[in-house]
Coordinates of C-alpha atoms and ligand atoms in Angstrom, one line a residue:
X16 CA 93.5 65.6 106.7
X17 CA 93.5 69.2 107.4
X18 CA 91.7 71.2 110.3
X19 CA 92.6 75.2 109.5
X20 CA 93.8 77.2 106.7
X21 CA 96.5 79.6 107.3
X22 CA 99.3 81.6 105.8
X23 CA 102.8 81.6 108.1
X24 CA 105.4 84.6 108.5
X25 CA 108.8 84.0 109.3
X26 CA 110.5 87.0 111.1
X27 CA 114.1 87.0 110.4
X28 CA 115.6 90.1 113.0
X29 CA 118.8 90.4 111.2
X30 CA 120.0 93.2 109.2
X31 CA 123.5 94.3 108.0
X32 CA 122.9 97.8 109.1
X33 CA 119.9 99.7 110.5
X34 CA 118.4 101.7 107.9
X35 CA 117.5 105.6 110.0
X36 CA 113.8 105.4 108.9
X37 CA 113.3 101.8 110.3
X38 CA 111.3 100.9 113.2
X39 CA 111.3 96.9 112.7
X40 CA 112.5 94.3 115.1
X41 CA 116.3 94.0 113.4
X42 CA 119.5 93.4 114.5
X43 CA 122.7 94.0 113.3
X44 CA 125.9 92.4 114.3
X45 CA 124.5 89.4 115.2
X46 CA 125.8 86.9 112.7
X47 CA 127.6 85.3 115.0
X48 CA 123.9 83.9 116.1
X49 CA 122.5 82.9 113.5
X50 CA 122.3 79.4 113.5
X51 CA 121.1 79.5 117.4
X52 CA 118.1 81.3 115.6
X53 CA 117.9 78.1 113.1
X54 CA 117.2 76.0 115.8
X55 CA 115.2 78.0 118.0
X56 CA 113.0 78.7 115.0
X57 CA 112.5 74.8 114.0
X58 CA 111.4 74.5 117.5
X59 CA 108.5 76.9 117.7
X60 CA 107.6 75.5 114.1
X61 CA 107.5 71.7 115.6
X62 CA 105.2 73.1 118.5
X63 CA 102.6 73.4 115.3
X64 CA 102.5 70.2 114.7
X65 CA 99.0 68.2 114.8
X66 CA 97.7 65.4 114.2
X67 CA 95.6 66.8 111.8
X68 CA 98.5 69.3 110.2
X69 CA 97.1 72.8 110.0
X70 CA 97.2 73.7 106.0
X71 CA 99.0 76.5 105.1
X72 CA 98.7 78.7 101.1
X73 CA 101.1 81.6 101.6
X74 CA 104.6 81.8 103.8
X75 CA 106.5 84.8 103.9
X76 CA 110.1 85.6 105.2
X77 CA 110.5 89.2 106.7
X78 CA 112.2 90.8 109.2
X79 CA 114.7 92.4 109.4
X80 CA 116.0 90.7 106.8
X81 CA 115.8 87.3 105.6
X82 CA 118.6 87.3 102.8
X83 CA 121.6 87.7 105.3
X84 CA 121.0 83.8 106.7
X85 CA 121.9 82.7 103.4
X86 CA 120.1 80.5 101.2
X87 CA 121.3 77.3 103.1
X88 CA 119.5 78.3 106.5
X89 CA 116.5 79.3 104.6
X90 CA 116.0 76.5 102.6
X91 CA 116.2 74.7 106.0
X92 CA 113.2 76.5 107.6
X93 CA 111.2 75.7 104.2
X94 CA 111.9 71.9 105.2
X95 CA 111.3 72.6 108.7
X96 CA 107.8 74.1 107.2
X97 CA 107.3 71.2 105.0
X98 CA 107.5 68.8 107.6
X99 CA 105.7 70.0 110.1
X100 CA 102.2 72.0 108.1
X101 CA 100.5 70.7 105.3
X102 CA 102.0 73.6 102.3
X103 CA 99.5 73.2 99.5
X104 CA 101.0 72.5 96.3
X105 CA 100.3 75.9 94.8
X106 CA 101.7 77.7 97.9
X107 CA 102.9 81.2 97.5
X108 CA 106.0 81.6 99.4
X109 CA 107.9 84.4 99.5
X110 CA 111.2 85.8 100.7
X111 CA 112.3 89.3 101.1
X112 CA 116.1 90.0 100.1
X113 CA 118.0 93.0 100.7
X114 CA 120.1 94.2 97.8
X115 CA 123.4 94.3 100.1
X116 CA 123.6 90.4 100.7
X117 CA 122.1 89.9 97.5
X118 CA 123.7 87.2 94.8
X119 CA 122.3 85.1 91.3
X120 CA 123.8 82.1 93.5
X121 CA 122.1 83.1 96.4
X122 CA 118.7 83.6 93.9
X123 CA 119.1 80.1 92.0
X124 CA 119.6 78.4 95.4
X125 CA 116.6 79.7 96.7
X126 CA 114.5 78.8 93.6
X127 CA 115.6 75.1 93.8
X128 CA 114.9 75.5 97.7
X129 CA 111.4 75.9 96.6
X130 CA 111.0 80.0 97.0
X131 CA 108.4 81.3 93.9
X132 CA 108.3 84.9 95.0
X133 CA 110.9 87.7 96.0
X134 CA 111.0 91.1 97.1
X135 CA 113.4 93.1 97.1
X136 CA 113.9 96.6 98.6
X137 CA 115.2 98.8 96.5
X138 CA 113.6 102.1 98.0
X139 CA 115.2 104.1 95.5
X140 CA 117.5 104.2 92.7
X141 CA 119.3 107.6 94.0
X142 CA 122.7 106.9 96.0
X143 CA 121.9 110.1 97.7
X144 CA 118.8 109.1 98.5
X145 CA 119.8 106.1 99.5
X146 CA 122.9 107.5 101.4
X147 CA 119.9 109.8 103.4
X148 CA 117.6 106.6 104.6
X149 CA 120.9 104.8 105.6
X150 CA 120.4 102.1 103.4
X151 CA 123.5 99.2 103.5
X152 CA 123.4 99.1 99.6
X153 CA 123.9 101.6 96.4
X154 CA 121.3 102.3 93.5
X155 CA 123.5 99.8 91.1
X156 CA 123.3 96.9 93.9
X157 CA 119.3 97.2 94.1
X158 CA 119.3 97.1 90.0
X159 CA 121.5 94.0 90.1
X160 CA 119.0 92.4 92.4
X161 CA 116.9 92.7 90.1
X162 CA 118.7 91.7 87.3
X163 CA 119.5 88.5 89.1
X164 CA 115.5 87.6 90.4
X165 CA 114.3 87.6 86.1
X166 CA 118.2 85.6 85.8
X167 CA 117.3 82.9 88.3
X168 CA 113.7 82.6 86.9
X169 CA 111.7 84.1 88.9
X170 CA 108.2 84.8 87.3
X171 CA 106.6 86.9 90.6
X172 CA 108.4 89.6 92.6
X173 CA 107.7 92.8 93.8
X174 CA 109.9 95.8 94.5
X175 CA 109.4 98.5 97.8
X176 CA 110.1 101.7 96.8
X177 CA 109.7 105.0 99.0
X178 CA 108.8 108.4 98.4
X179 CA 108.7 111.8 100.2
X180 CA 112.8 110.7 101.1
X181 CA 115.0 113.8 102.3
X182 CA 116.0 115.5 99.2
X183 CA 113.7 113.6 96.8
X184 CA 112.1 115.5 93.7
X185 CA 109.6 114.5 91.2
X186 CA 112.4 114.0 89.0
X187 CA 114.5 111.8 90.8
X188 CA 111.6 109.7 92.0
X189 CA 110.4 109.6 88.3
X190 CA 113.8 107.9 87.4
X191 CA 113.6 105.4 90.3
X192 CA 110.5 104.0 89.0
X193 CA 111.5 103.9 85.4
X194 CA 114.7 102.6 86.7
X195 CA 112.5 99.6 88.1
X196 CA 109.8 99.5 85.6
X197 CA 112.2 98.6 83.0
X198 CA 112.7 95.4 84.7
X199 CA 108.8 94.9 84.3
X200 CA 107.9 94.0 88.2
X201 CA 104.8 92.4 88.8
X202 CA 104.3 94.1 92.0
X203 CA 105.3 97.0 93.6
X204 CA 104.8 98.5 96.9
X205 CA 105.3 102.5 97.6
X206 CA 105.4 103.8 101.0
X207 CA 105.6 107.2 102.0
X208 CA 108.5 107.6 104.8
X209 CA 106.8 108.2 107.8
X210 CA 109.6 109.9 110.8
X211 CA 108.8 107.1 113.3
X212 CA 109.6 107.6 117.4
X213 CA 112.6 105.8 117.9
X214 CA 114.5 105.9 114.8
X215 CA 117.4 107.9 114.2
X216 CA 115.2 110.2 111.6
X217 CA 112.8 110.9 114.7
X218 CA 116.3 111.8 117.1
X219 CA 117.3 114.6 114.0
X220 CA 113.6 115.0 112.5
X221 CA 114.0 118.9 112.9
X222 CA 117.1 119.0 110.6
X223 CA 116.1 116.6 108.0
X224 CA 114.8 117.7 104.8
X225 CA 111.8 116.6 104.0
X226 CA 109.0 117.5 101.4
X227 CA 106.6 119.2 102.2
X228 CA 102.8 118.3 101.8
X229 CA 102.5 119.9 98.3
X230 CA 105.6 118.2 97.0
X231 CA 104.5 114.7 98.8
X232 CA 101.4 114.7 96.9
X233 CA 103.0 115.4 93.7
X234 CA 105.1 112.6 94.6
X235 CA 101.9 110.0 95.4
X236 CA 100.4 111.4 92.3
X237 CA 103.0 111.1 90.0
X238 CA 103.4 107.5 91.4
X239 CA 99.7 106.5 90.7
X240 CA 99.7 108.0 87.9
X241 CA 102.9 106.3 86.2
X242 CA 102.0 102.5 87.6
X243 CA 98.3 103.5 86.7
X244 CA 99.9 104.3 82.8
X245 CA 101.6 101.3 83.1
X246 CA 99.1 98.8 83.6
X247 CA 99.2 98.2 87.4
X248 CA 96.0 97.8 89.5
X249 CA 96.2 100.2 92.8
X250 CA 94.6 97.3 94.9
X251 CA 95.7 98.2 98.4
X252 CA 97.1 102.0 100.3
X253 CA 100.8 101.3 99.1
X254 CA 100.5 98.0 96.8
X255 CA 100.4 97.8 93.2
X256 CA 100.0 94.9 90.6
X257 CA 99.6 93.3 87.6
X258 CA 96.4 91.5 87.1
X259 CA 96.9 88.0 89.3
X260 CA 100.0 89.5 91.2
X261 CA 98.4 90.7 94.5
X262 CA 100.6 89.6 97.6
X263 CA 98.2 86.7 98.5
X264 CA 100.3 86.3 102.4
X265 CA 99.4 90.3 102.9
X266 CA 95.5 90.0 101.6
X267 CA 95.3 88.0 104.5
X268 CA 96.1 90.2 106.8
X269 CA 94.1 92.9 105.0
X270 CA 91.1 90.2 104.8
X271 CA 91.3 89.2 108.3
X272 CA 92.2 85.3 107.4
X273 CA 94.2 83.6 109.7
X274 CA 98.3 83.4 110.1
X275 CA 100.9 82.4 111.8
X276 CA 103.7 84.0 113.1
X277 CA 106.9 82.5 114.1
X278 CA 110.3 84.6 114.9
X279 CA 111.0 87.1 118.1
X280 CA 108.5 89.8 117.1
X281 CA 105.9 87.8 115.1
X282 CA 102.1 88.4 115.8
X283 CA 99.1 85.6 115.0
X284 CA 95.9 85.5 114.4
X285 CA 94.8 82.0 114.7
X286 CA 92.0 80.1 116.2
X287 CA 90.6 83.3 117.3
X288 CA 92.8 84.5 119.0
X289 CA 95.7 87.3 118.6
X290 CA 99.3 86.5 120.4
X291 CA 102.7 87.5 120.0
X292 CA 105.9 86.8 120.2
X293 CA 108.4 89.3 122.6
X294 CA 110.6 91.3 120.5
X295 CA 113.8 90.0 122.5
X296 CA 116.4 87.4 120.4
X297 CA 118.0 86.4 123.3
X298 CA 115.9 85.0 125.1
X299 CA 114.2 83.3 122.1
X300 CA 117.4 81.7 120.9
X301 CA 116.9 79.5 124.3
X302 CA 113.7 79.3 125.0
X303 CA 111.5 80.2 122.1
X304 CA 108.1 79.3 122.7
X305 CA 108.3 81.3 125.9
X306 CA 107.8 84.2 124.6
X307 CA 104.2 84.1 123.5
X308 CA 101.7 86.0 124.9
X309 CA 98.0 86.7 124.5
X310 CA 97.4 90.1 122.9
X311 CA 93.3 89.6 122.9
X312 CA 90.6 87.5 122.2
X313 CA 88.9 89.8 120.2
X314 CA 85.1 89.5 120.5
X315 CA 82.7 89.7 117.2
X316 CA 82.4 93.4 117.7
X317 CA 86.4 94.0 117.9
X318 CA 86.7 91.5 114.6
X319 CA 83.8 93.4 113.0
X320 CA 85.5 96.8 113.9
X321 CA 89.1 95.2 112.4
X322 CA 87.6 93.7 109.6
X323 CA 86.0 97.0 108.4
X324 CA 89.6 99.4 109.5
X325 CA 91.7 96.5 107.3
X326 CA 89.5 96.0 104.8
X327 CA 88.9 99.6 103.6
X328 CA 93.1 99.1 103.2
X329 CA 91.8 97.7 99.7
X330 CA 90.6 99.0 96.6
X331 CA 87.7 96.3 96.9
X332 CA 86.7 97.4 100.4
X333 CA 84.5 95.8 102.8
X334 CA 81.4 93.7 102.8
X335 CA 78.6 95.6 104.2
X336 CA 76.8 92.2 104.7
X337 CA 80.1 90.4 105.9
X338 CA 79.9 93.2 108.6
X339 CA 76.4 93.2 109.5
X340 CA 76.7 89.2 110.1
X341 CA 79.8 90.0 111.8
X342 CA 78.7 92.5 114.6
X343 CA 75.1 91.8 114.4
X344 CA 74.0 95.6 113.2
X345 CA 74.6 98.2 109.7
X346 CA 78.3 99.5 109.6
X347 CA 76.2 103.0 109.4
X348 CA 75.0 102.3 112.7
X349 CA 78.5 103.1 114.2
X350 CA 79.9 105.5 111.7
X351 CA 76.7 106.9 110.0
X352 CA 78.0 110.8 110.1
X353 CA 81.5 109.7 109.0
X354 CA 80.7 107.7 106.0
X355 CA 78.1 110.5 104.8
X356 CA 81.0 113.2 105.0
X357 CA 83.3 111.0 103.4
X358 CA 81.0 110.0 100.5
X359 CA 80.5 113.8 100.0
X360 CA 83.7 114.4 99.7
X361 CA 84.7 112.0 97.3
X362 CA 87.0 109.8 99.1
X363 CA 84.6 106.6 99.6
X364 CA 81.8 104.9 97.5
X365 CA 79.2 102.7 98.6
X366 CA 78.5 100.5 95.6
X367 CA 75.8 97.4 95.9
X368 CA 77.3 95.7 99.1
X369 CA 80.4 96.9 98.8
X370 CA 82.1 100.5 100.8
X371 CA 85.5 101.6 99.5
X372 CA 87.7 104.1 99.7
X373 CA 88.5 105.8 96.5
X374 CA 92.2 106.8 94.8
X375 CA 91.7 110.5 96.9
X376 CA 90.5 108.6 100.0
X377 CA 93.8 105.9 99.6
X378 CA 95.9 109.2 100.3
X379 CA 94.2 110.5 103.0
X380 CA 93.1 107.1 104.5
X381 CA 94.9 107.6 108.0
X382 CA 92.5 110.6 109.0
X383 CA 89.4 108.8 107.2
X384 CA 89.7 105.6 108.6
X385 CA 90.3 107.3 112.1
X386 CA 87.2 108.9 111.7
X387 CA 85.5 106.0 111.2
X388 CA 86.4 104.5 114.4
X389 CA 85.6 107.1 116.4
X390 CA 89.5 107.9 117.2
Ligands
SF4_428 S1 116.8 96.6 105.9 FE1 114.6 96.8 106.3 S2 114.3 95.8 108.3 FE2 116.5 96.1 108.1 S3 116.9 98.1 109.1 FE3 116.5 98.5 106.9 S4 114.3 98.9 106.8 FE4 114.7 97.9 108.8

């Protein structure tokens, strides 16, 4: 007997190295705690436990980086998750790996453990470009991850991949997703680096070089238009798939459905109500359920606002209806002026029931959906 429906993320804060572009909650040099973080982790998962176990479809492993605990720890927090939520029997659940502290051992062990999705950042397949992000791993290590998800058995993966990378050119990105559309991914995601305060690319920003905005569309172009050529659906900002591949954990997010978070830095959305974990391993390796705090209890307005900010994320948009029941009045009754200029312009539609952004509104989608929120 089951009371809720939710998907679970498992933040993992250790990485072997910090990459210069990341702004995560990671760690590095902190193996030595590792199984501390087992335990405190089992912990705030028992503190879910019901009487009536909450159900859970999707569970995801991020961080940081989950691959670095090994397949033995992991497979321990998938029991821990077993025993303590009701995991429906066609659960997706996912772990990421990074290509450093990757292995087809490692890969085998977590198929048995009961993992049916990886993904893998690669970024790019470019040891330059690799070299310039300060990624822990070389172009060959990402292809042999790879290689070793489709030689464990994997049927559904996805690859991350980044563009607009110091030094990057059309041609070099071209070859990085060849390089990885040879090994026929289900899903990809492509994110353009953002220089992001507190990162060691935002400390030397001024001496890095960067694309500029002509050759960072070209690059978000030629990306579209090589998955597009290659049968992948463009169904969120930075995600790509084949049909039946979407990241069901993430269209939760995107959807507004509920999750839960567990892991120093993990944020919820669950019986209404947003709270956090503090971003501080230390103190959650003794006492891990005091870190929680209450970000908001959003009101129907706040969720209607969300719902419409996230949702526009996707190709299929938002509801207008789902809205209007949501905040009690027409989407266009907040963002009239907006929407009109950006139907004119040719970066949304408003089909039936349904308001999307188009393929020219994904790329500029920061300032539009800005705009429609008044910021
Ligand atoms: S591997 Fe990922 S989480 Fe870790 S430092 Fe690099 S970008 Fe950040």
């Amino acid at each position: 007997m089951t009371n809720h429906k939710a998907g679970l993320y498992i933040h993992v804060p250790f990485c072997a190295k910090k990459c210069a572009y990341c702004d995560f909650y990671s760690l590095s040099g902190r193996a030595d705690v590792m199984d501390l973080y087992l335990s405190a982790l089992v912990r705030e998962i028992d503190g879910y436990r019901r009487q009536e176990r909450i159900e859970i479809d999707t569970v995801y492993f991020g961080g940081g980086t989950p691959s670095p605990l090994g397949a033995g720890r992991l497979a321990a927090i998938l029991d821990a998750v077993v025993e303590v939520f009701s995991l429906s029997t066609d659960s997706e659940i996912t772990t990421e790996i990074n290509p450093v502290t990757d292995s087809l051992s490692l890969q085998r062990d977590l198929k048995a453990a009961g993992f049916n999705r990886i993904s893998v950042g690669v970024q790019s397949t470019s040891d330059a470009e690799l070299s310039a992000l300060g990624r822990p791993h070389t172009a060959a290590e990402a292809l042999d991850a790879l290689a070793h998800i489709r030689a464990a058995g994997f049927e559904n993966f996805s690859a991350d991949l980044m563009y607009a990378i110091p030094g990057q050119s059309t041609a070099s990105f071209q070859k990085t997703l060849s390089d990885v559309l040879s090994f026929d991914p289900p899903h990809l995601s492509v994110y353009g680096l953002i220089v992001e305060p507190g990162t060691s690319f935002f400390d030397r920003r001024d001496a890095l070089s960067l694309p500029g905005d002509d050759a960072e569309r070209d690059l978000y172009d030629l990306c579209c238009s090589t998955l597009e050529q290659a049968g992948y659906e463009h169904y969120e900002i930075s995600n790509y798939a084949r049909p039946g591949r979407r990241c069901l954990h993430n269209l939760k997010y995107w959807r507004l459905s509920p999750y839960i978070g567990c892991g120093p830095a993990a944020h919820s959305f669950f019986d209404g109500v947003r709270y956090a974990n503090r971003a501080d391993l230390d103190a959650y390796l003794t006492a891990p359920l005091s870190l929680r705090y209450t970000e908001e209890r959003p009101t129907p307005r706040d969720l209607a606002e969300e719902y419409a900010m996230l949702g526009l994320r996707l190709k299929e948009g938002i509801s207008l209806s789902r809205f209007r029941r949501m905040s009690g009045h027409d989407f266009a009754y907040t963002a009239k002026e907006a929407e009109r200029r950006c139907i004119s312009a040719g970066y949304m539609t408003e089909v039936g029931d349904r308001l999307a952004l188009t393929e020219e509104g994904f790329y500029v989608s920061n300032a539009i959906l800005a705009e429609l929120s008044g910021d």
